[in-house]
Short mmCIF file of C-alpha atoms and ligand atoms in Angstrom, two decimals:
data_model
loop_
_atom_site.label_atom_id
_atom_site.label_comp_id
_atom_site.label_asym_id
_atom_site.label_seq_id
_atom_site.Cartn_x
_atom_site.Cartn_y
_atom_site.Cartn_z
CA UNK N 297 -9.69 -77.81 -12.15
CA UNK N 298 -7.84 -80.46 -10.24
CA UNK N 299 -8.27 -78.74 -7.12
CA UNK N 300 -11.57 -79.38 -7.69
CA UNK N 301 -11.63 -82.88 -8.88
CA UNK N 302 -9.76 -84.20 -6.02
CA UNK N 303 -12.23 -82.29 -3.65
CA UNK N 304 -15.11 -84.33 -5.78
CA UNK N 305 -12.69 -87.99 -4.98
CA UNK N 306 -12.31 -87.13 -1.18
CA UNK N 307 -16.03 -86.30 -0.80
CA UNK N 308 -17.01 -89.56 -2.67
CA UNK N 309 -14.36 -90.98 -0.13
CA UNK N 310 -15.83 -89.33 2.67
CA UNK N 311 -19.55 -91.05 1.87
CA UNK N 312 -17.68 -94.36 1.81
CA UNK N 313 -16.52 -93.86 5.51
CA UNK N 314 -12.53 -92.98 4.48
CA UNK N 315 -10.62 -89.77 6.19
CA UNK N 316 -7.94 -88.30 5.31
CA UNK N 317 -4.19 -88.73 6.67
CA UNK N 318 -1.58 -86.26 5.86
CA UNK N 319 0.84 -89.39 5.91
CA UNK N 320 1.53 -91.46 2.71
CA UNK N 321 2.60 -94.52 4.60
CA UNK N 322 -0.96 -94.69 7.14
CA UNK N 323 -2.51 -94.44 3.96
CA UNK N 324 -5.14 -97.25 2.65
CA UNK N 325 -6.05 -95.40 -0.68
CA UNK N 326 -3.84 -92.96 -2.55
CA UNK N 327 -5.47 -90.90 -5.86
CA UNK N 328 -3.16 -89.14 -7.66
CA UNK N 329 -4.70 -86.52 -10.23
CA UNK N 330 -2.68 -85.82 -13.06
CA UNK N 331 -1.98 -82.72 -15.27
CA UNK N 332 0.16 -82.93 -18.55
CA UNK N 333 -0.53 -79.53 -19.56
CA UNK N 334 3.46 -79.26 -19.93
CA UNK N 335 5.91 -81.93 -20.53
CA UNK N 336 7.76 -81.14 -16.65
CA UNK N 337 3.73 -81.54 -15.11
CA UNK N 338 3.84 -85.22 -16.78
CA UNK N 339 7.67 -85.74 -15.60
CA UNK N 340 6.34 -84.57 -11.96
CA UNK N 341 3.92 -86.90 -12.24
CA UNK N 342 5.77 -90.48 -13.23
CA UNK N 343 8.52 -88.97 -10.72
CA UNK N 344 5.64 -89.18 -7.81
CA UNK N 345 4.55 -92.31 -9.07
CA UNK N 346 7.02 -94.47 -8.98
CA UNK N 347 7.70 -93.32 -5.75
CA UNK N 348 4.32 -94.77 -4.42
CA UNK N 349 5.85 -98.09 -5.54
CA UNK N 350 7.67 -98.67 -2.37
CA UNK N 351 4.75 -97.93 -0.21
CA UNK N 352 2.41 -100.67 -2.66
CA UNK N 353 5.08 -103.14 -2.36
CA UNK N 354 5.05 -102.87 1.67
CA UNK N 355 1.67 -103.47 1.83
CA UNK N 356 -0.02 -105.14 -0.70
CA UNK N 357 -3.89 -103.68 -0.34
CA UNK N 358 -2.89 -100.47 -0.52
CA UNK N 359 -5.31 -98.88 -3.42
CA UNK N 360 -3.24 -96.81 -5.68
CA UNK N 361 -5.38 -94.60 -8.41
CA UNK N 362 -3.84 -92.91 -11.03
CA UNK N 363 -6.56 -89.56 -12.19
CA UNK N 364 -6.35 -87.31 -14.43
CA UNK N 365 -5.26 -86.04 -17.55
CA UNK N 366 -2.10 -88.43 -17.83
CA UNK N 367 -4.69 -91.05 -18.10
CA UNK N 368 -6.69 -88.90 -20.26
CA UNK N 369 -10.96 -89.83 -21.83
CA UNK N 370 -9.94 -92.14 -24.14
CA UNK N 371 -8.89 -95.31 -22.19
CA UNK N 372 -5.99 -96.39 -20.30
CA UNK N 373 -4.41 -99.77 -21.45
CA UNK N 374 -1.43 -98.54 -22.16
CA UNK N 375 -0.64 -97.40 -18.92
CA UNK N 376 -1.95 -100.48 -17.42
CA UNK N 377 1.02 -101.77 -19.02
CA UNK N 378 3.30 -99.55 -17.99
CA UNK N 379 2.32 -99.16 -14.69
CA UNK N 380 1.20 -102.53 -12.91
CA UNK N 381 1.31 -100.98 -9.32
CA UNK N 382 -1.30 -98.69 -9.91
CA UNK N 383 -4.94 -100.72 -9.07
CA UNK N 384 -7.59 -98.04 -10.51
CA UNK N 385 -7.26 -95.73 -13.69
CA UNK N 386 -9.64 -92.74 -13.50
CA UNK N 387 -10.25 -89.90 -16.29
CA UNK N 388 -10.37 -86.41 -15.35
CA UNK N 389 -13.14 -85.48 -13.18
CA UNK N 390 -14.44 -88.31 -12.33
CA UNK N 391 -14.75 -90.46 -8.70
CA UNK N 392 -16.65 -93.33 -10.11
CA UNK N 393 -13.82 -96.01 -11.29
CA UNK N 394 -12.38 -95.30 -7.52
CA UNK N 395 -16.07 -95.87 -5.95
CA UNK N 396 -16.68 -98.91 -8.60
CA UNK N 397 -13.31 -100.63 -7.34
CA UNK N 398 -13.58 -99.68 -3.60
CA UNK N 399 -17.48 -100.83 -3.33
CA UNK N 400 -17.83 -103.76 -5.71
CA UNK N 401 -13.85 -104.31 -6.00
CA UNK N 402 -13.75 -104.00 -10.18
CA UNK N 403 -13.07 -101.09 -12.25
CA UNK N 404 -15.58 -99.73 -13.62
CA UNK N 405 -15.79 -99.01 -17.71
CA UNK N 406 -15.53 -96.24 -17.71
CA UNK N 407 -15.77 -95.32 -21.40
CA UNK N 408 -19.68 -96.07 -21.61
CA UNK N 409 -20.69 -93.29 -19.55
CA UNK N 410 -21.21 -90.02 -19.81
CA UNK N 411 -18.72 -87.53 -19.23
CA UNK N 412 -21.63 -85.03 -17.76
CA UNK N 413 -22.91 -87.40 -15.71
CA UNK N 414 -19.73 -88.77 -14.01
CA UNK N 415 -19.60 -85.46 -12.70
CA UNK N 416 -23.28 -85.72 -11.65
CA UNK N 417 -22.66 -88.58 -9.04
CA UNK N 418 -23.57 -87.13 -6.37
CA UNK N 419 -26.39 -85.02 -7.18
CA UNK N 420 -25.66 -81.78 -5.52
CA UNK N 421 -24.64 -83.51 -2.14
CA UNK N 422 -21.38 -82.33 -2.28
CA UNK N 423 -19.18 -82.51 0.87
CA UNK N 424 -15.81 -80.58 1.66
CA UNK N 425 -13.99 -83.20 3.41
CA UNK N 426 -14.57 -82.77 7.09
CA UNK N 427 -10.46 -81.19 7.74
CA UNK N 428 -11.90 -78.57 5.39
CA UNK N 429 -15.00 -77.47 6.38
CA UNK N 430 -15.71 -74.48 8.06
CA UNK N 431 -12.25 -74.00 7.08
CA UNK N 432 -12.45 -73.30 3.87
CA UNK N 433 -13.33 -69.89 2.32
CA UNK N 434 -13.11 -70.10 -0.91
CA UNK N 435 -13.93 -72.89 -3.38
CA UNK N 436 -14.04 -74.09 -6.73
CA UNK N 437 -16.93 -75.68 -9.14
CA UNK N 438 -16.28 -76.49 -12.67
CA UNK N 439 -19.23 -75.48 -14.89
CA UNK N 440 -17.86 -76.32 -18.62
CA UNK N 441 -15.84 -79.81 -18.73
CA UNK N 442 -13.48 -80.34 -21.47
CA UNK N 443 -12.67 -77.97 -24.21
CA UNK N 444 -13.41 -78.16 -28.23
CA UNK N 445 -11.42 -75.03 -29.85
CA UNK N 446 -7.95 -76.97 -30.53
CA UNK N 447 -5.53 -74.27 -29.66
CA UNK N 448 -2.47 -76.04 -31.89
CA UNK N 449 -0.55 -76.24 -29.14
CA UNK N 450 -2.88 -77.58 -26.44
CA UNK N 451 -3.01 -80.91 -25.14
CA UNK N 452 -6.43 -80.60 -22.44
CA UNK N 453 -9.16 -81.12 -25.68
CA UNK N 454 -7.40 -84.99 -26.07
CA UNK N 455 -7.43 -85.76 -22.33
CA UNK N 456 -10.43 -83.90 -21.23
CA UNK N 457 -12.75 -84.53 -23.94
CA UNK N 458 -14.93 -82.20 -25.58
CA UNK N 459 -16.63 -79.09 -24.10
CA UNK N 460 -19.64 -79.96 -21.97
CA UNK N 461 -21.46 -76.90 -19.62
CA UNK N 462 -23.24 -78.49 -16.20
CA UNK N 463 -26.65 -78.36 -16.12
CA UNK N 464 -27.23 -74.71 -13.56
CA UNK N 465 -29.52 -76.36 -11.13
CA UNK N 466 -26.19 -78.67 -10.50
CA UNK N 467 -24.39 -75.98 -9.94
CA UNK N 468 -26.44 -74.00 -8.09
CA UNK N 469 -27.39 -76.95 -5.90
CA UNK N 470 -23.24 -77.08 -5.38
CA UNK N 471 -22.94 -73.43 -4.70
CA UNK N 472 -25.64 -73.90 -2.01
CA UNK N 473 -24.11 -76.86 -0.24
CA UNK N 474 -20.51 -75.58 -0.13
CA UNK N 475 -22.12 -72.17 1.03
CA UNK N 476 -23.50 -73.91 3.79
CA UNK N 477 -20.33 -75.66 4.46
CA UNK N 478 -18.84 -72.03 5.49
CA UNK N 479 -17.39 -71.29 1.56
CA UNK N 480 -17.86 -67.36 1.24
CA UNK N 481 -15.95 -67.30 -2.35
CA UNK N 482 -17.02 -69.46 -5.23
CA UNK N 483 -15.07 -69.64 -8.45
CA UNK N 484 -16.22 -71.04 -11.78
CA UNK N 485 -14.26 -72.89 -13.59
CA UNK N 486 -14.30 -73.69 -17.83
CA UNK N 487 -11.25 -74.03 -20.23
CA UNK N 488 -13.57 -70.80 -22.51
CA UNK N 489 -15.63 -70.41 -19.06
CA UNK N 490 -17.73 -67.63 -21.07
CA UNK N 491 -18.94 -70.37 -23.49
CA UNK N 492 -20.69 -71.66 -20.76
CA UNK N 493 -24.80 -72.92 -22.15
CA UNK N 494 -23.47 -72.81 -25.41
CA UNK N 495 -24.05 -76.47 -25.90
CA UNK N 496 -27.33 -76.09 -24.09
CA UNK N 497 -29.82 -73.41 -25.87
CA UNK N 498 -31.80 -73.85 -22.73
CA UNK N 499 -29.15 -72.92 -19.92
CA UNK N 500 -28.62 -69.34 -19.60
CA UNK N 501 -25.78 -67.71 -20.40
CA UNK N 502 -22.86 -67.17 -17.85
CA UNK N 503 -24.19 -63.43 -16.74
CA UNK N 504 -27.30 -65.31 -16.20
CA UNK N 505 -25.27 -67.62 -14.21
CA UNK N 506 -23.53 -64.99 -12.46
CA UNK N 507 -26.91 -63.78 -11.79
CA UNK N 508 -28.63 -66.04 -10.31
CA UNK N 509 -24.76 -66.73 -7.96
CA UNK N 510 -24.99 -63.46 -6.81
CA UNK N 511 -28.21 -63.96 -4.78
CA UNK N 512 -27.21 -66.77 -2.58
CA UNK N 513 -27.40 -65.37 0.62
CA UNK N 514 -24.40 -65.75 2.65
CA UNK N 515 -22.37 -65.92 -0.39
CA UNK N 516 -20.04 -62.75 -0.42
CA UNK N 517 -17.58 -63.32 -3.74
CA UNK N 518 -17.89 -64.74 -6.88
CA UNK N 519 -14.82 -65.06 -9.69
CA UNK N 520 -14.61 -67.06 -12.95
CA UNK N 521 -12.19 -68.44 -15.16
CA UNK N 522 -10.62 -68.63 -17.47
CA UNK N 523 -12.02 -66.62 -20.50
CA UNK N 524 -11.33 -66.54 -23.93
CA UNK N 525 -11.35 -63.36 -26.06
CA UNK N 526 -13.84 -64.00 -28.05
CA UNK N 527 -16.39 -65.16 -26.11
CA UNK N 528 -16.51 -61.84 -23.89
CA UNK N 529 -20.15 -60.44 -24.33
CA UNK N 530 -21.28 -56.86 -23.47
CA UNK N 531 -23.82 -58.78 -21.36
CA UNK N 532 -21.06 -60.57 -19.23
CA UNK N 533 -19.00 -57.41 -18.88
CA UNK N 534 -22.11 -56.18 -17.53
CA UNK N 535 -22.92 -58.31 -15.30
CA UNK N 536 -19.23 -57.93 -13.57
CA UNK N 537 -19.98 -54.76 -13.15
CA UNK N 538 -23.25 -54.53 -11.62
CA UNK N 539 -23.80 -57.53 -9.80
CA UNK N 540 -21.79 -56.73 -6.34
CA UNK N 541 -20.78 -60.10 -5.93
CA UNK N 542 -18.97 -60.84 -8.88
CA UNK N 543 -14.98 -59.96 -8.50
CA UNK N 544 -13.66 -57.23 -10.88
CA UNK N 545 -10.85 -59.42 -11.76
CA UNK N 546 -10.54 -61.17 -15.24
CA UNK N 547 -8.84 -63.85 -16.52
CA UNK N 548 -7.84 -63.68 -20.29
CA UNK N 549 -4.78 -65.39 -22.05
CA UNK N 550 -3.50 -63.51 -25.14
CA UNK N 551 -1.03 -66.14 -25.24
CA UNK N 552 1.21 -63.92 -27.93
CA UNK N 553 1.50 -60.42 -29.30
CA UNK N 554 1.80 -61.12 -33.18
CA UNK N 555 -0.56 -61.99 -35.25
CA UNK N 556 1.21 -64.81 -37.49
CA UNK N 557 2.25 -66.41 -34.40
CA UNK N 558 -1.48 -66.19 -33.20
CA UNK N 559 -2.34 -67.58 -36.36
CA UNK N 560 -0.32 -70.64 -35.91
CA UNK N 561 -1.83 -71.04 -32.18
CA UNK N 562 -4.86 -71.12 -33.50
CA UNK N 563 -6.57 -68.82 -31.37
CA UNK N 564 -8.68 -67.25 -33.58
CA UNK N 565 -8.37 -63.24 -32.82
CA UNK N 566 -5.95 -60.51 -33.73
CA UNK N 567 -3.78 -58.53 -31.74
CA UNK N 568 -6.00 -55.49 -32.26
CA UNK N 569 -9.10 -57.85 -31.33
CA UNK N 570 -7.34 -57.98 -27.80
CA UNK N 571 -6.36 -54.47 -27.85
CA UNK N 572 -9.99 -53.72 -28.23
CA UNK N 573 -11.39 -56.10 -25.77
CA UNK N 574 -8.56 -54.54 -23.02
CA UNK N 575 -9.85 -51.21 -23.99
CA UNK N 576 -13.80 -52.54 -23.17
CA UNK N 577 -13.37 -54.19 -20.37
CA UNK N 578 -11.55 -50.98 -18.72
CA UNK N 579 -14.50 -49.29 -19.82
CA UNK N 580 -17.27 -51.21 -18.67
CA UNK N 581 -15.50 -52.32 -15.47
CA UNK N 582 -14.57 -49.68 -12.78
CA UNK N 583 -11.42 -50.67 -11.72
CA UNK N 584 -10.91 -54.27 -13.68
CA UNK N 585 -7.68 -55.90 -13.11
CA UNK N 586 -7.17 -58.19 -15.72
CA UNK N 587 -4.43 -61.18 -15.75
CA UNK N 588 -3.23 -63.26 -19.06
CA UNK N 589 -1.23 -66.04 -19.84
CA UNK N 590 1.84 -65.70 -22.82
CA UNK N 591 3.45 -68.62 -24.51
CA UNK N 592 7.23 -67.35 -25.08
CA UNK N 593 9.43 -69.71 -27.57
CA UNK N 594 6.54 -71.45 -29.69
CA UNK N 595 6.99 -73.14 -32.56
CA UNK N 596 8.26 -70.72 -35.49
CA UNK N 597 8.27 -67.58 -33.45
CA UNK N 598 10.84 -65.77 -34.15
CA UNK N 599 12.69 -62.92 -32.21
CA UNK N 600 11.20 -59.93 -33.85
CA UNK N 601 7.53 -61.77 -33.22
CA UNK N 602 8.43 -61.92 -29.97
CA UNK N 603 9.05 -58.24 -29.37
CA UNK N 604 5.54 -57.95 -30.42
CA UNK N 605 4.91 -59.54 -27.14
CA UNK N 606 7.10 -57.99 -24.93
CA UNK N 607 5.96 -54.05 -26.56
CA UNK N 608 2.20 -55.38 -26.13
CA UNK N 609 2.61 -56.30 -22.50
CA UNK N 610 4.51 -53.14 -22.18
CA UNK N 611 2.24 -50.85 -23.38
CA UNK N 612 -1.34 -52.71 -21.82
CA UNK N 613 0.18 -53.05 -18.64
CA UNK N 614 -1.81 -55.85 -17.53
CA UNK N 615 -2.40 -56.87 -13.96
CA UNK N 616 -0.61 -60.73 -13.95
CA UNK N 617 0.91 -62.31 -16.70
CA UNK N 618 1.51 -66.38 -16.09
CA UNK N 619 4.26 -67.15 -18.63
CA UNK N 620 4.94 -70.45 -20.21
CA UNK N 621 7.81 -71.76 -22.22
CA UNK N 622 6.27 -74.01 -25.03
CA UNK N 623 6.56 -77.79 -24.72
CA UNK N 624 5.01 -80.10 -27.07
CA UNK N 625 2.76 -82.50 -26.29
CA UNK N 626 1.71 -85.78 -28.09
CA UNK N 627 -0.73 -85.66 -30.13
CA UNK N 628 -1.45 -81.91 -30.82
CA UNK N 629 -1.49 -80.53 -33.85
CA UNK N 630 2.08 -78.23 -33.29
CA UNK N 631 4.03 -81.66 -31.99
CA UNK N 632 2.56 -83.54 -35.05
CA UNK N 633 3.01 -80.96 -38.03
CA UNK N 634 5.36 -77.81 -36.42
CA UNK N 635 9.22 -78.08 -35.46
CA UNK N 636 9.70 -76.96 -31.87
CA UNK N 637 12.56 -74.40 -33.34
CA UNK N 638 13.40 -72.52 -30.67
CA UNK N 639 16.23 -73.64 -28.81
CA UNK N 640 15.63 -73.70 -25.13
CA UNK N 641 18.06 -71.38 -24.28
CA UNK N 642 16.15 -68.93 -26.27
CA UNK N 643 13.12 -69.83 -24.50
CA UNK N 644 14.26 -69.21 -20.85
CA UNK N 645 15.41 -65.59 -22.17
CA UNK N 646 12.18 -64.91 -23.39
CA UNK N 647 10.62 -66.03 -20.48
CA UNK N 648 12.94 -63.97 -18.07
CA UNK N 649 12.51 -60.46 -20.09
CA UNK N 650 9.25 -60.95 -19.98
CA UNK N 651 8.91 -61.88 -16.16
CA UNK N 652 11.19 -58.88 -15.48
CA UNK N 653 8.97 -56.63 -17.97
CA UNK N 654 6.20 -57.86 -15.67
CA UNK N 655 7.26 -57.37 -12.04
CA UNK N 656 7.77 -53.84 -12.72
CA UNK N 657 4.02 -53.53 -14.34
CA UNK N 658 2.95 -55.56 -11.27
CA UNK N 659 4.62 -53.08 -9.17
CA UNK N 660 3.51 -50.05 -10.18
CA UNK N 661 -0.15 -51.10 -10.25
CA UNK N 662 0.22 -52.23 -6.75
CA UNK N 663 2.20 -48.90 -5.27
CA UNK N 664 -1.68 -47.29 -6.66
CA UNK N 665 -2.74 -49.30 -3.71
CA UNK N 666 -0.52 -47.63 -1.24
CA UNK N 667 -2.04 -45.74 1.89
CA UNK N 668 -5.58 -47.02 0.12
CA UNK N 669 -8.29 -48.66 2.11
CA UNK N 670 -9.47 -51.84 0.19
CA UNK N 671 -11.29 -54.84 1.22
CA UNK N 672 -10.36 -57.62 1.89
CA UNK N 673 -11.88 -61.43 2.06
CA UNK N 674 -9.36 -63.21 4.60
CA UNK N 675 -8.87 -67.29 3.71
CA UNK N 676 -6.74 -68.38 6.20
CA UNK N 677 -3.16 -67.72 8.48
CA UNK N 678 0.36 -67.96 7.31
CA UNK N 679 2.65 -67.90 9.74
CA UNK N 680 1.72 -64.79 11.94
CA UNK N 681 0.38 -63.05 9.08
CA UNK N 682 -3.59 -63.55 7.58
CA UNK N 683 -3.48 -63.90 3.88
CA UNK N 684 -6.86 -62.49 2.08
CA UNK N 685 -7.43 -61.07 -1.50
CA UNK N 686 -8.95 -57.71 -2.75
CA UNK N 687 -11.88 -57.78 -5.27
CA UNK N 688 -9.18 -57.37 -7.73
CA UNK N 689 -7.48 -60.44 -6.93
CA UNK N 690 -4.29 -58.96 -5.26
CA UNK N 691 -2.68 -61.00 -2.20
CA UNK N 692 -2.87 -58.94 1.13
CA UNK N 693 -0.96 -60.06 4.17
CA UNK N 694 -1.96 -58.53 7.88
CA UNK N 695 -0.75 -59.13 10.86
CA UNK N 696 -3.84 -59.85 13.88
CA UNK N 697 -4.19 -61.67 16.88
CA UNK N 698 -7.64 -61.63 15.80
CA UNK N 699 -9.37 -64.55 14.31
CA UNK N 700 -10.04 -63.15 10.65
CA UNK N 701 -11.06 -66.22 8.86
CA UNK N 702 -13.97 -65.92 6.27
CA UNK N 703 -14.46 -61.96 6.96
CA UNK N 704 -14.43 -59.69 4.76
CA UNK N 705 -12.99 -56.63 5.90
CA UNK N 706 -11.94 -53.05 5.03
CA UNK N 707 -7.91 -52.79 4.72
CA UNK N 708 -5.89 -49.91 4.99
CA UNK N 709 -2.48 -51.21 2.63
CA UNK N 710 0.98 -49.93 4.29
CA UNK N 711 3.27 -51.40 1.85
CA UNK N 712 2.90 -53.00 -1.35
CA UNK N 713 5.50 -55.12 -3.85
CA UNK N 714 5.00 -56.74 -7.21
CA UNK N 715 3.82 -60.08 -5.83
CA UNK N 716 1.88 -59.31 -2.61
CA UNK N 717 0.80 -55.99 -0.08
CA UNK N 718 0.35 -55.74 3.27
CA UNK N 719 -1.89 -53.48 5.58
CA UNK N 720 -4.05 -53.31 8.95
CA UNK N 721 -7.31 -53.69 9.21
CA UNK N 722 -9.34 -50.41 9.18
CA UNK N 723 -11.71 -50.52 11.86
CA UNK N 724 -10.67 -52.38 15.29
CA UNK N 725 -14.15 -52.68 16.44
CA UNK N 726 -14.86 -54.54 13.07
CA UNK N 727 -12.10 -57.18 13.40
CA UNK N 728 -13.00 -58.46 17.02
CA UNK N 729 -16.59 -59.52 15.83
N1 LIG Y 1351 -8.13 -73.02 -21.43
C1 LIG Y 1351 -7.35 -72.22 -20.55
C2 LIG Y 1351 -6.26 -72.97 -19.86
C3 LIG Y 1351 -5.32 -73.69 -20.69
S1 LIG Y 1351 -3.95 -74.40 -19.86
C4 LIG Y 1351 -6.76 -71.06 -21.33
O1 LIG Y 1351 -7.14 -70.82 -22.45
O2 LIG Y 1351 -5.94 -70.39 -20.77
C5 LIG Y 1351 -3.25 -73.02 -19.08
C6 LIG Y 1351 -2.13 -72.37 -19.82
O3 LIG Y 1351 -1.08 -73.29 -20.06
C7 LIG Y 1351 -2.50 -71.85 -21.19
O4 LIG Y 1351 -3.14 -70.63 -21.12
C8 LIG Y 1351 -1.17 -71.76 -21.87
O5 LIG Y 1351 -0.57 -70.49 -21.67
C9 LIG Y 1351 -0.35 -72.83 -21.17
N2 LIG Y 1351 -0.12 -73.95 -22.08
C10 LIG Y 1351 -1.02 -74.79 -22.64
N3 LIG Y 1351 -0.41 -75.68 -23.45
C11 LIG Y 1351 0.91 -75.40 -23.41
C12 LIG Y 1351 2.06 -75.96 -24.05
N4 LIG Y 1351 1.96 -76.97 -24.91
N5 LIG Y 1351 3.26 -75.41 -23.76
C13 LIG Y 1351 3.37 -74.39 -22.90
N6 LIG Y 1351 2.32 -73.81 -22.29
C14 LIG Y 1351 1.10 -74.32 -22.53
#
């Protein structure tokens, strides 16, 4: 999501006359977006900070804006206070306070507008900065803002603001001008992603979304994320699987194996619930890889809960599991009303048996890959080596000469490890046009 944001700021930037510089110091204006999802994101972020300081001090116009979810929907005099060096204060998403300062040299309020429309500012003329396009293959848009369901645990509701789903002609209009721009992979972006139109009777669905994605000409992928259990209808699981465009690959936190613990998160399903959604998405979707996120260590959980985990993760053998060890965060409901009871210590063990529980998973599903021909969309060269992803999501390394930049290509995989593959491309004829 802040990928995105910041591509929204250097666009707006861009319209204003500004280019980029990789260096800090040739620098006029400097945005730093914010996440505070965990407590180390928010330490990264003061430690970054205050090491802008030096560069204000040398030179006095430099424009320093703080964005982001440090500074949060709700107003940012506190931070003012804190942090005098910084000139501009911007909430997630949103260019205008930078634009306001830079054009008319104020601030702008920014608590009387809109959260939908600060994201409307440009109307659909969206711009990869010029370093990026033609360069860029695959690209971001955020179609739900904010998030309303309260996890306990989860800070992004009090800094993003509630849920809010883009009108679709804005989107589309997006998809369009970042297809034109060269983008040949387009991923949708929503804290419940499948809620998307549920604000809006009159927006379609997401399948109808997905629909109406997958006939962009010149478009070749399409991936979304990141979905919550619940929201999962037979009519989106069918539209993964017969629209050709959208990516077999989805993204769907469990966040913990026992059902007290779920409870206490908040989520709002059951193990089994998950067990059964696993079960129909494998069902409906040839092929689906399927990645989740875990909290390990959250408030109350204790070690026979979290075996629950680790024996579900076993036994589902899911494609990627992103682990977290749980921080509080002011203001949620588990920092307010839960004690954060298990030690650290405790936490990090957690976290390892269930990283090492998952590398092996991750593993074997790979070696299935092994002396397979997949395809691959190539984004870009590492090294000597292109890096590209299957439909399923899985990183694929191959060494060429060739330029293979934005193709998408059929790839025969020669080795394969938990975290990456690598392969040759099929059919030499193919990779010199
Ligand atoms: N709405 C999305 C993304 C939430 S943030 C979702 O449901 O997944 C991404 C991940 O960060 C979450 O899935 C969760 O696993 C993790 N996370 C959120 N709050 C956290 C906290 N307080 N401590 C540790 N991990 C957290």
């Amino acid at each position: 999501m802040n990928v995105a944001d910041s591509q929204r700021v250097a666009s707006a930037l861009e319209h204003l006359g500004y280019h980029d510089t990789p260096r800090p110091d040739d620098a006029d204006v400097i945005v730093m977006n914010t996440c505070v999802v965990r407590q180390s994101a928010e330490d990264k972020a003061y430690g970054r900070l205050s090491s802008l300081r030096p560069l204000k001090e040398k030179k006095p116009g430099l424009v320093i804006n703080l964005m982001g979810c440090l500074v949060g929907v709700k107003g940012s005099e506190r931070l003012k206070a804190r942090l005098p060096y910084v000139d501009v204060f911007s909430p997630p998403s949103d260019p205008g306070p930078l634009i306001a300062y830079l054009t008319q040299g104020q601030a702008q309020e920014l608590e009387q507008r809109e959260t939908v429309r600060r994201y409307a500012w440009m109307d659909g003329d969206l711009m990869l900065p010029a370093s990026e396009r033609g360069q860029q293959v695959s690209a971001f848009i955020p179609i739900v803002l904010g998030c309303s369901h309260a996890c306990t645990y989860c800070i992004i509701p009090y800094r993003r603001g509630g849920e809010i789903s883009r009108p679709p002609e804005e989107i589309l209009s997006e998809a369009h001008a970042l297809v034109a721009q060269g983008v040949k992979e387009i991923t949708l972006l929503g804290q419940i992603v499948d809620r998307y139109g549920k604000d809006h009777p009159e927006y379609p669905t997401l399948a109808g979304l997905l629909t109406r994605l997958n006939a962009i000409d010149g478009l070749e992928r399409v991936r979304f994320l990141t979905s919550h259990p619940n929201w999962m209808t037979d009519e989106l699981l069918d539209a993964v699987a017969s629209l050709p465009k959208i990516m077999p690959h989805i993204e769907v936190p469990i966040q913990a194996g026992d059902d007290q613990v779920l409870e206490s998160m908040h989520r709002g399903y059951t193990v089994q619930q998950y067990r059964d959604l696993v079960a129909r998405l494998r069902a409906r979707i040839p092929n689906v890889s399927i990645a989740t996120d875990i909290i390990v260590g959250f408030c109350g959980e204790t070690a026979e809960q979290f075996e629950h985990t680790y024996e579900l993760l076993a036994d589902l053998k899911l494609d990627v599991a992103h682990l977290a060890r749980y921080s509080p965060r002011t203001g949620t409901f588990s920092a307010r009303r839960l004690a954060d009871d298990v030690p650290d210590a405790e936490k990090w063990e957690r976290f390892r048996r269930l990283e090492a529980l998952q590398e092996g998973i991750a593993g074997e599903i790979h070696a299935r890959y092994l002396s397979q021909a997949t395809t691959v969309l190539f984004e870009e060269k590492v090294k000597n080596r292109w890096k590209g992803r299957t439909p399923t999501n899985k990183l694929v390394f191959v060494e060429s000469d060739a330029d293979l930049r934005s193709k998408v290509l059929p790839v025969h995989i020669t080795w394969t490890g938990p975290w990456s593959m690598q392969g040759r491309v099929v059919d030499p004829v193919l990779e010199r046009n």
